[in-house]
Amino acid sequence: MLKDKKILLGITGGIAAYKSVYLLREFVRSGAQVRVIMTPMAREFVGPLTLATLSHHPVYIDFFDHTTGQWFSHVDLGLWADAFVIAPLTANTMAKMAYGQADNLLVTTYLSARCPVFVAPAMDLDMYRHPAVQQNMKILASRGVHIIEPAEGELASGLVGKGRMAEPGDIVAFIRDFFSTEQDLTGKKALVTAGPTYEMIDPVRFIGNFSSGKMGFAIARELVRRGAQVFLISGPTSLDADEPGIDLIRVTSAREMYEQAEKIFPQVDVAVLAAAVADYRPAEQAHTKIKKTGDELLVRLVKNPDIAASLGQKKRPGQLLVGFALETDNEFTNAMEKIRKKNFDFIVLNSLRDKGAGFGVDTNKVSFIFPHGHRKDFPLKSKTKVAQDIVNQIVQLLNSK
Ligand code: PMT
């Protein structure tokens, strides 16, 4: 799977850098073409000569080769690669990546790379647990960087815990898995809705919900990874999706989401509606901030368009409509009712009764429910893995339509 793949191996300055030598050798053995970029600090841990010899290519460290005056273009390196694998990733470089700092060739190349980026963090356990590091890792993950989690075990400090860089064999297996997925949605177009909607009461207040957009963004990314072209209509979230293949359309209210979905739906093969759309909106939106007056304030609500139901009515043969149901009780019955009303091909049920499921978190626990009542239950997984299960089901249904 890695034969002739162009892999840019980034090495940062941590003791696990010695393992990068084995990682490089594994990539080369798998038939990949490898170029190495090191941070200046990484040079203290592993010799560029070793890496250049194994990769059959000079190692990039500085922006310039001071002996020849040659300039190394971070843009060219980023465009050359099919995958940028940074292993080990130190807390320092992770922070630079999260905040877009560009003070060495490696992080500058990261900013201009268009290929998938994989990172294998490695650091001491207290550093790894630190909220700043965890926050930075979340930022990177939310931007689509693939995190190859560190393993538990003895660390260079002598402490024991999570922080060891994943073994080179496991990193290669991770990348191989990534590329081995068939591009089974090439030529297909998909619509995904994500995030909450905000229904304005006045210029400073709204009715909204806790959706972060993580579930919908993960689905959009998985569809693109499998070759589809994706229109991602998202309510207000802090997430971004700038990978080629995703056309991100930002909206605020349910009515804006409805308008965009109606426009895009006729041209897609599949629509996945993961957004948490407000069913009602204030009947009137005040143009100025509502002042505190009496003890009560009544806000009259009117019904919003039901995007799913409207698309369900227009669904043409061969088109697939996948819904979500977020429930707190009577999960199965409510999900069945929604399948029927909205003409879904299947619905992804998640319940707020399950720990680690639903809004905001990085995990979800779902069941797929089908129109005749058949169900498939899945254990708690990362939203990325849940997205893979959803897309596998979509591919299976598209192939049988
Ligand atoms: O964004 P995250 O923080 O990652 O959280 C993910 C999630 C919990 C939001 C997601 O997993 C989820 O369950 N999304 C659907 C939430 C929801 O609003 O469910 P519902 O049961 O109210 O709606 C049923 C279906 O109809 C959904 O597909 C919804 O997108 C759609 N709908 C609902 C109302 C409406 N006016 N238009 C719609 O299209």
Coordinates of N, CA, C and O in Angstrom, one line a residue, residues 104-250:
N104 N 10.7 27.5 11.8 CA 11.6 26.5 11.2 C 11.0 25.9 10.0 O 9.8 26.0 9.7
L105 N 11.9 25.1 9.3 CA 11.4 24.6 8.0 C 10.3 23.6 8.2 O 9.3 23.5 7.4
L106 N 10.3 22.8 9.3 CA 9.3 21.7 9.5 C 7.9 22.4 9.7 O 7.0 22.0 9.1
V107 N 7.8 23.3 10.6 CA 6.5 23.9 10.9 C 6.0 24.7 9.7 O 4.8 24.8 9.5
T108 N 6.9 25.3 9.0 CA 6.5 26.2 7.9 C 6.0 25.2 6.8 O 5.0 25.5 6.2
T109 N 6.6 24.1 6.6 CA 6.1 23.1 5.6 C 4.8 22.6 6.1 O 3.9 22.4 5.2
Y110 N 4.6 22.4 7.4 CA 3.2 21.9 7.9 C 2.2 22.9 7.4 O 1.1 22.5 7.0
L111 N 2.5 24.2 7.5 CA 1.4 25.2 7.2 C 1.1 25.2 5.7 O 0.0 25.6 5.4
S112 N 2.0 24.8 4.9 CA 1.7 24.8 3.5 C 1.4 23.5 2.9 O 1.0 23.4 1.7
A113 N 1.4 22.4 3.7 CA 1.2 21.1 3.2 C -0.3 20.9 2.9 O -1.1 21.3 3.7
R114 N -0.6 20.3 1.8 CA -2.0 20.0 1.5 C -2.4 18.5 1.7 O -3.5 18.1 1.6
C115 N -1.4 17.7 1.9 CA -1.6 16.3 2.1 C -2.1 16.0 3.5 O -2.0 16.8 4.4
P116 N -2.6 14.7 3.8 CA -2.9 14.4 5.1 C -1.7 14.4 6.0 O -0.6 14.1 5.6
V117 N -1.9 14.9 7.2 CA -0.8 15.0 8.2 C -1.0 14.1 9.4 O -2.1 14.0 9.9
F118 N 0.0 13.3 9.7 CA 0.0 12.4 10.8 C 1.0 12.8 11.9 O 2.1 13.1 11.5
V119 N 0.6 12.7 13.1 CA 1.6 13.1 14.2 C 1.7 12.0 15.2 O 0.6 11.4 15.6
A120 N 2.9 11.7 15.7 CA 3.0 10.7 16.8 C 3.7 11.4 17.9 O 4.9 11.5 18.0
P121 N 2.8 12.0 18.9 CA 3.4 12.7 20.0 C 4.2 11.8 20.9 O 4.0 10.6 21.0
A122 N 5.3 12.4 21.5 CA 6.1 11.7 22.4 C 6.6 12.7 23.4 O 7.2 13.7 23.1
M123 N 6.3 12.4 24.7 CA 6.8 13.3 25.7 C 6.6 12.6 27.1 O 6.0 11.5 27.1
D124 N 7.1 13.3 28.1 CA 6.9 12.7 29.4 C 5.5 12.7 29.9 O 4.7 13.5 29.3
L125 N 5.1 11.8 30.8 CA 3.7 11.7 31.0 C 3.0 12.9 31.6 O 1.8 13.2 31.2
D126 N 3.7 13.7 32.4 CA 3.1 14.9 33.0 C 2.9 16.0 31.9 O 1.9 16.7 31.9
M127 N 3.9 16.0 31.0 CA 3.7 17.0 29.9 C 2.6 16.6 29.0 O 1.7 17.4 28.6
Y128 N 2.5 15.3 28.8 CA 1.4 14.8 27.9 C 0.0 15.1 28.5 O -0.9 15.4 27.8
R129 N -0.1 14.9 29.8 CA -1.4 15.1 30.5 C -1.7 16.6 30.6 O -2.8 17.0 30.9
H130 N -0.7 17.5 30.5 CA -0.9 18.9 30.8 C -2.1 19.5 29.9 O -2.1 19.2 28.7
P131 N -3.0 20.2 30.5 CA -4.1 20.8 29.8 C -3.7 21.5 28.5 O -4.4 21.5 27.5
A132 N -2.5 22.2 28.6 CA -2.1 23.0 27.4 C -1.8 22.0 26.2 O -2.2 22.3 25.1
V133 N -1.2 20.9 26.5 CA -0.8 20.0 25.5 C -2.1 19.3 25.0 O -2.3 19.1 23.8
Q134 N -3.0 18.9 25.9 CA -4.2 18.3 25.5 C -5.1 19.2 24.6 O -5.6 18.8 23.6
Q135 N -5.0 20.5 25.0 CA -5.8 21.5 24.2 C -5.2 21.6 22.8 O -5.9 21.6 21.8
N136 N -3.9 21.7 22.7 CA -3.2 21.8 21.4 C -3.5 20.6 20.6 O -3.7 20.7 19.3
M137 N -3.5 19.4 21.2 CA -3.8 18.2 20.4 C -5.2 18.2 19.9 O -5.4 17.8 18.7
K138 N -6.1 18.7 20.7 CA -7.5 18.8 20.2 C -7.6 19.8 19.1 O -8.3 19.6 18.1
I139 N -6.9 20.9 19.2 CA -6.9 21.9 18.0 C -6.4 21.2 16.8 O -7.1 21.3 15.7
L140 N -5.3 20.5 16.8 CA -4.8 19.8 15.6 C -5.8 18.8 15.1 O -6.1 18.7 13.9
A141 N -6.4 18.0 16.1 CA -7.3 17.0 15.6 C -8.5 17.6 15.0 O -9.0 17.1 13.9
S142 N -9.0 18.8 15.5 CA -10.2 19.4 14.9 C -9.9 19.9 13.5 O -10.8 20.2 12.8
R143 N -8.6 20.1 13.2 CA -8.2 20.6 11.9 C -7.9 19.4 11.0 O -7.4 19.6 9.9
G144 N -8.1 18.2 11.4 CA -8.0 17.1 10.5 C -6.6 16.4 10.6 O -6.3 15.5 9.9
V145 N -5.8 16.8 11.6 CA -4.5 16.1 11.7 C -4.8 14.8 12.4 O -5.5 14.7 13.3
H146 N -4.1 13.7 11.9 CA -4.4 12.4 12.4 C -3.4 12.2 13.6 O -2.2 12.3 13.4
I147 N -3.9 11.9 14.7 CA -3.1 11.7 15.9 C -2.8 10.2 16.1 O -3.8 9.5 16.3
I148 N -1.6 9.9 16.1 CA -1.2 8.4 16.4 C -0.8 8.5 17.9 O 0.3 8.9 18.3
E149 N -1.7 8.0 18.7 CA -1.6 8.2 20.2 C -0.3 7.5 20.7 O 0.1 6.4 20.3
P150 N 0.3 8.2 21.7 CA 1.4 7.5 22.3 C 1.0 6.3 23.1 O -0.2 6.1 23.5
A151 N 2.0 5.4 23.4 CA 1.7 4.2 24.1 C 2.0 4.4 25.6 O 2.7 5.4 26.0
E152 N 1.5 3.5 26.4 CA 1.9 3.5 27.9 C 3.2 2.7 28.0 O 3.4 1.8 27.3
G153 N 3.9 3.1 29.0 CA 5.1 2.2 29.3 C 6.2 3.1 30.0 O 6.0 4.2 30.4
E154 N 7.4 2.5 30.0 CA 8.5 3.2 30.6 C 9.0 4.3 29.8 O 9.1 4.2 28.5
L155 N 9.2 5.5 30.4 CA 9.6 6.7 29.6 C 11.1 7.0 29.9 O 11.6 6.5 30.9
A156 N 11.6 7.8 29.0 CA 13.1 8.1 29.2 C 13.4 8.7 30.6 O 14.5 8.5 31.1
S157 N 12.4 9.4 31.2 CA 12.6 10.0 32.5 C 12.7 8.9 33.6 O 13.1 9.2 34.7
G158 N 12.3 7.7 33.3 CA 12.2 6.6 34.3 C 10.8 6.5 34.8 O 10.5 5.5 35.5
L159 N 10.0 7.5 34.6 CA 8.6 7.4 35.0 C 7.8 6.4 34.1 O 8.3 6.1 33.0
V160 N 6.7 5.9 34.6 CA 5.9 5.0 33.8 C 4.6 5.6 33.5 O 3.9 6.0 34.5
G161 N 4.1 5.5 32.3 CA 2.8 6.1 32.0 C 2.7 6.3 30.5 O 3.5 5.8 29.7
K162 N 1.7 7.1 30.1 CA 1.4 7.4 28.7 C 2.3 8.5 28.2 O 2.4 9.5 28.8
G163 N 2.9 8.3 27.0 CA 3.8 9.3 26.5 C 4.8 8.8 25.5 O 5.4 9.5 24.8
R164 N 5.1 7.5 25.6 CA 6.0 6.9 24.7 C 5.5 7.0 23.2 O 4.4 6.7 23.0
M165 N 6.4 7.3 22.3 CA 6.0 7.4 20.9 C 5.5 6.0 20.5 O 6.1 5.0 20.9
A166 N 4.5 5.9 19.7 CA 4.0 4.7 19.2 C 5.2 4.0 18.5 O 6.1 4.7 17.9
E167 N 5.2 2.7 18.5 CA 6.3 1.9 17.8 C 6.3 2.2 16.3 O 5.2 2.3 15.7
P168 N 7.5 2.2 15.7 CA 7.5 2.4 14.2 C 6.6 1.5 13.5 O 5.9 2.0 12.5
G169 N 6.6 0.2 13.8 CA 5.7 -0.7 13.1 C 4.2 -0.3 13.2 O 3.5 -0.4 12.2
D170 N 3.8 0.2 14.4 CA 2.4 0.7 14.5 C 2.1 1.9 13.7 O 1.0 2.1 13.2
I171 N 3.1 2.8 13.6 CA 2.9 4.0 12.8 C 2.8 3.7 11.4 O 1.9 4.1 10.7
V172 N 3.7 2.8 10.9 CA 3.6 2.3 9.5 C 2.2 1.7 9.3 O 1.5 2.0 8.2
A173 N 1.8 0.8 10.2 CA 0.4 0.2 10.0 C -0.7 1.2 10.0 O -1.6 1.1 9.2
F174 N -0.6 2.3 10.8 CA -1.6 3.3 10.8 C -1.7 4.0 9.4 O -2.8 4.2 8.9
I175 N -0.5 4.3 8.9 CA -0.5 5.0 7.6 C -0.9 4.1 6.5 O -1.7 4.5 5.6
R176 N -0.5 2.8 6.6 CA -0.9 1.8 5.6 C -2.4 1.7 5.6 O -3.1 1.6 4.5
D177 N -3.0 1.6 6.8 CA -4.5 1.5 6.9 C -5.2 2.7 6.2 O -6.2 2.5 5.6
F178 N -4.6 3.9 6.5 CA -5.2 5.1 5.9 C -5.2 5.0 4.4 O -6.2 5.2 3.8
F179 N -4.1 4.5 3.8 CA -4.1 4.5 2.3 C -4.8 3.2 1.8 O -5.1 3.2 0.6
S180 N -4.9 2.2 2.6 CA -5.5 1.0 2.1 C -7.0 1.1 1.9 O -7.6 0.3 1.1
T181 N -7.6 2.1 2.5 CA -9.1 2.3 2.4 C -9.3 2.6 0.9 O -8.7 3.4 0.3
E182 N -10.2 1.8 0.4 CA -10.5 2.0 -1.0 C -11.1 3.4 -1.2 O -11.8 3.9 -0.4
Q183 N -10.8 3.9 -2.4 CA -11.5 5.2 -2.7 C -12.8 4.9 -3.3 O -13.1 5.1 -4.5
D184 N -13.7 4.3 -2.5 CA -14.9 3.7 -3.0 C -16.0 4.8 -3.2 O -17.1 4.4 -3.6
L185 N -15.7 6.0 -2.9 CA -16.7 7.1 -3.2 C -16.3 8.1 -4.3 O -16.8 9.2 -4.4
T186 N -15.2 7.7 -5.0 CA -14.7 8.6 -6.0 C -15.9 8.9 -7.0 O -16.6 8.0 -7.4
G187 N -16.0 10.1 -7.3 CA -17.0 10.5 -8.3 C -18.4 10.8 -7.6 O -19.3 11.3 -8.3
K188 N -18.5 10.5 -6.4 CA -19.8 10.7 -5.7 C -19.8 12.1 -5.0 O -18.7 12.6 -4.6
K189 N -20.9 12.7 -4.8 CA -21.1 14.0 -4.1 C -21.9 13.8 -2.9 O -22.9 13.0 -2.9
A190 N -21.5 14.5 -1.8 CA -22.3 14.3 -0.6 C -22.6 15.6 0.1 O -21.8 16.6 -0.1
L191 N -23.7 15.7 0.8 CA -24.0 16.9 1.6 C -24.0 16.4 3.0 O -24.6 15.4 3.4
V192 N -23.4 17.2 3.9 CA -23.4 16.9 5.3 C -23.8 18.2 6.0 O -23.4 19.3 5.7
T193 N -24.7 18.1 7.0 CA -25.0 19.2 7.9 C -24.4 18.9 9.2 O -24.3 17.8 9.6
A194 N -23.9 20.0 9.9 CA -23.2 19.8 11.1 C -23.5 21.0 12.0 O -23.8 22.1 11.6
G195 N -23.2 20.8 13.3 CA -23.3 21.9 14.3 C -24.7 22.3 14.7 O -25.7 21.7 14.3
P196 N -24.7 23.3 15.5 CA -26.0 23.8 16.0 C -26.6 24.9 15.0 O -26.0 25.2 14.0
T197 N -27.8 25.3 15.3 CA -28.3 26.5 14.6 C -28.5 27.5 15.8 O -28.8 27.2 16.9
Y198 N -28.4 28.8 15.4 CA -28.7 29.9 16.4 C -29.9 30.6 15.9 O -29.9 31.0 14.7
E199 N -30.9 30.8 16.7 CA -32.1 31.5 16.3 C -32.2 32.7 17.1 O -32.3 32.7 18.4
M200 N -32.0 33.9 16.5 CA -31.8 35.1 17.2 C -33.1 35.6 17.9 O -34.1 35.6 17.3
I201 N -32.9 36.1 19.1 CA -34.0 36.7 19.8 C -33.9 38.2 19.7 O -34.9 38.9 19.4
D202 N -32.7 38.7 19.9 CA -32.4 40.1 19.6 C -30.9 40.1 19.2 O -30.3 39.0 19.0
P203 N -30.3 41.3 19.0 CA -28.9 41.2 18.4 C -27.9 40.5 19.3 O -26.8 40.2 18.9
V204 N -28.2 40.3 20.6 CA -27.2 39.7 21.5 C -27.6 38.3 22.1 O -26.8 37.7 22.8
R205 N -28.8 37.9 21.8 CA -29.3 36.6 22.4 C -29.8 35.7 21.3 O -30.4 36.1 20.4
F206 N -29.7 34.4 21.6 CA -30.2 33.4 20.6 C -30.7 32.2 21.4 O -30.3 31.9 22.5
I207 N -31.5 31.4 20.6 CA -31.8 30.0 21.1 C -30.9 29.1 20.3 O -30.8 29.1 19.1
G208 N -30.1 28.3 21.1 CA -29.2 27.4 20.4 C -29.1 26.0 21.1 O -30.0 25.7 21.9
N209 N -28.0 25.3 20.9 CA -27.8 24.0 21.6 C -26.4 23.7 21.7 O -25.5 24.5 21.2
F210 N -26.0 22.6 22.3 CA -24.6 22.3 22.6 C -23.8 21.7 21.5 O -22.7 21.2 21.7
S211 N -24.4 21.5 20.3 CA -23.6 20.8 19.3 C -22.3 21.5 18.9 O -22.3 22.8 18.7
S212 N -21.2 20.8 18.9 CA -19.9 21.4 18.6 C -19.6 21.3 17.1 O -18.6 21.9 16.6
G213 N -20.3 20.4 16.4 CA -20.0 20.2 15.0 C -19.1 19.0 14.7 O -18.8 18.6 13.6
K214 N -18.5 18.4 15.8 CA -17.5 17.4 15.7 C -17.9 16.2 14.9 O -17.2 15.7 14.1
M215 N -19.2 15.8 15.2 CA -19.7 14.6 14.5 C -19.8 14.8 13.0 O -19.3 14.0 12.2
G216 N -20.4 15.9 12.7 CA -20.6 16.2 11.2 C -19.3 16.4 10.5 O -19.2 16.0 9.4
F217 N -18.4 17.1 11.1 CA -17.1 17.4 10.5 C -16.3 16.1 10.3 O -15.7 15.9 9.2
A218 N -16.4 15.2 11.3 CA -15.8 13.9 11.1 C -16.3 13.1 9.9 O -15.6 12.5 9.2
I219 N -17.7 13.2 9.8 CA -18.3 12.5 8.6 C -17.8 13.1 7.3 O -17.5 12.4 6.4
A220 N -17.8 14.4 7.3 CA -17.4 15.1 6.0 C -15.9 14.6 5.7 O -15.6 14.3 4.5
R221 N -15.1 14.6 6.7 CA -13.7 14.2 6.4 C -13.6 12.8 5.9 O -12.8 12.5 5.0
E222 N -14.4 11.9 6.5 CA -14.3 10.5 6.1 C -14.8 10.3 4.7 O -14.2 9.6 3.9
L223 N -15.9 11.1 4.4 CA -16.4 11.0 3.0 C -15.3 11.4 2.0 O -15.1 10.8 0.9
V224 N -14.6 12.5 2.3 CA -13.6 13.0 1.4 C -12.4 12.0 1.3 O -11.9 11.8 0.3
R225 N -12.1 11.4 2.5 CA -11.0 10.4 2.5 C -11.3 9.3 1.5 O -10.4 8.7 0.9
R226 N -12.6 9.0 1.4 CA -13.0 7.9 0.6 C -13.3 8.3 -0.9 O -13.8 7.5 -1.7
G227 N -13.0 9.6 -1.2 CA -13.0 10.0 -2.6 C -14.2 10.9 -2.9 O -14.3 11.3 -4.1
A228 N -15.1 11.1 -2.0 CA -16.3 11.9 -2.4 C -16.0 13.4 -2.3 O -15.0 13.9 -1.7
Q229 N -16.8 14.2 -3.0 CA -16.7 15.6 -2.9 C -17.9 16.1 -2.0 O -19.0 15.6 -2.1
V230 N -17.5 16.9 -1.0 CA -18.5 17.1 0.1 C -18.8 18.6 0.2 O -18.0 19.5 0.2
F231 N -20.1 18.8 0.3 CA -20.6 20.1 0.7 C -21.0 20.0 2.2 O -21.9 19.3 2.6
L232 N -20.3 20.8 3.0 CA -20.5 20.7 4.5 C -21.2 22.0 4.9 O -20.6 23.1 4.9
I233 N -22.5 21.9 5.3 CA -23.2 23.1 5.7 C -23.1 23.1 7.2 O -23.7 22.2 7.9
S234 N -22.5 24.1 7.8 CA -22.3 24.0 9.2 C -22.9 25.3 9.9 O -22.7 26.4 9.5
G235 N -23.6 25.0 11.0 CA -24.0 26.1 11.9 C -22.7 26.6 12.6 O -21.6 26.2 12.4
P236 N -22.9 27.6 13.6 CA -21.8 28.2 14.2 C -20.9 27.3 15.0 O -21.5 26.7 16.0
T237 N -19.7 27.0 14.6 CA -18.8 26.2 15.4 C -17.4 26.8 15.3 O -17.1 27.7 14.5
S238 N -16.5 26.3 16.2 CA -15.1 26.8 16.1 C -14.3 25.9 15.2 O -13.1 26.1 15.1
L239 N -14.9 24.9 14.6 CA -14.1 24.0 13.7 C -13.9 24.6 12.3 O -14.6 25.4 11.9
D240 N -12.9 24.0 11.7 CA -12.5 24.4 10.4 C -12.3 23.2 9.5 O -12.0 22.2 10.0
A241 N -12.5 23.3 8.2 CA -12.3 22.2 7.3 C -11.8 22.7 6.0 O -12.5 23.1 5.2
D242 N -10.4 22.8 5.9 CA -9.9 23.4 4.7 C -9.3 22.4 3.8 O -8.6 22.8 2.9
E243 N -9.5 21.1 4.0 CA -8.9 20.1 3.1 C -9.6 20.2 1.7 O -10.8 20.5 1.7
P244 N -8.8 20.0 0.7 CA -9.5 20.0 -0.7 C -10.6 18.9 -0.7 O -10.4 17.9 -0.1
G245 N -11.6 19.2 -1.3 CA -12.7 18.2 -1.4 C -13.9 18.6 -0.5 O -15.0 18.0 -0.6
I246 N -13.6 19.5 0.5 CA -14.7 19.9 1.3 C -15.0 21.4 1.0 O -14.2 22.2 1.1
D247 N -16.3 21.6 0.7 CA -16.8 22.9 0.4 C -17.6 23.3 1.6 O -18.7 22.9 1.8
L248 N -17.0 24.1 2.5 CA -17.6 24.5 3.8 C -18.5 25.7 3.6 O -18.0 26.8 3.2
I249 N -19.8 25.5 4.0 CA -20.7 26.6 3.8 C -21.2 26.9 5.3 O -21.8 26.1 5.9
R250 N -20.9 28.1 5.7 CA -21.2 28.5 7.1 C -22.6 29.2 7.1 O -22.8 30.1 6.3

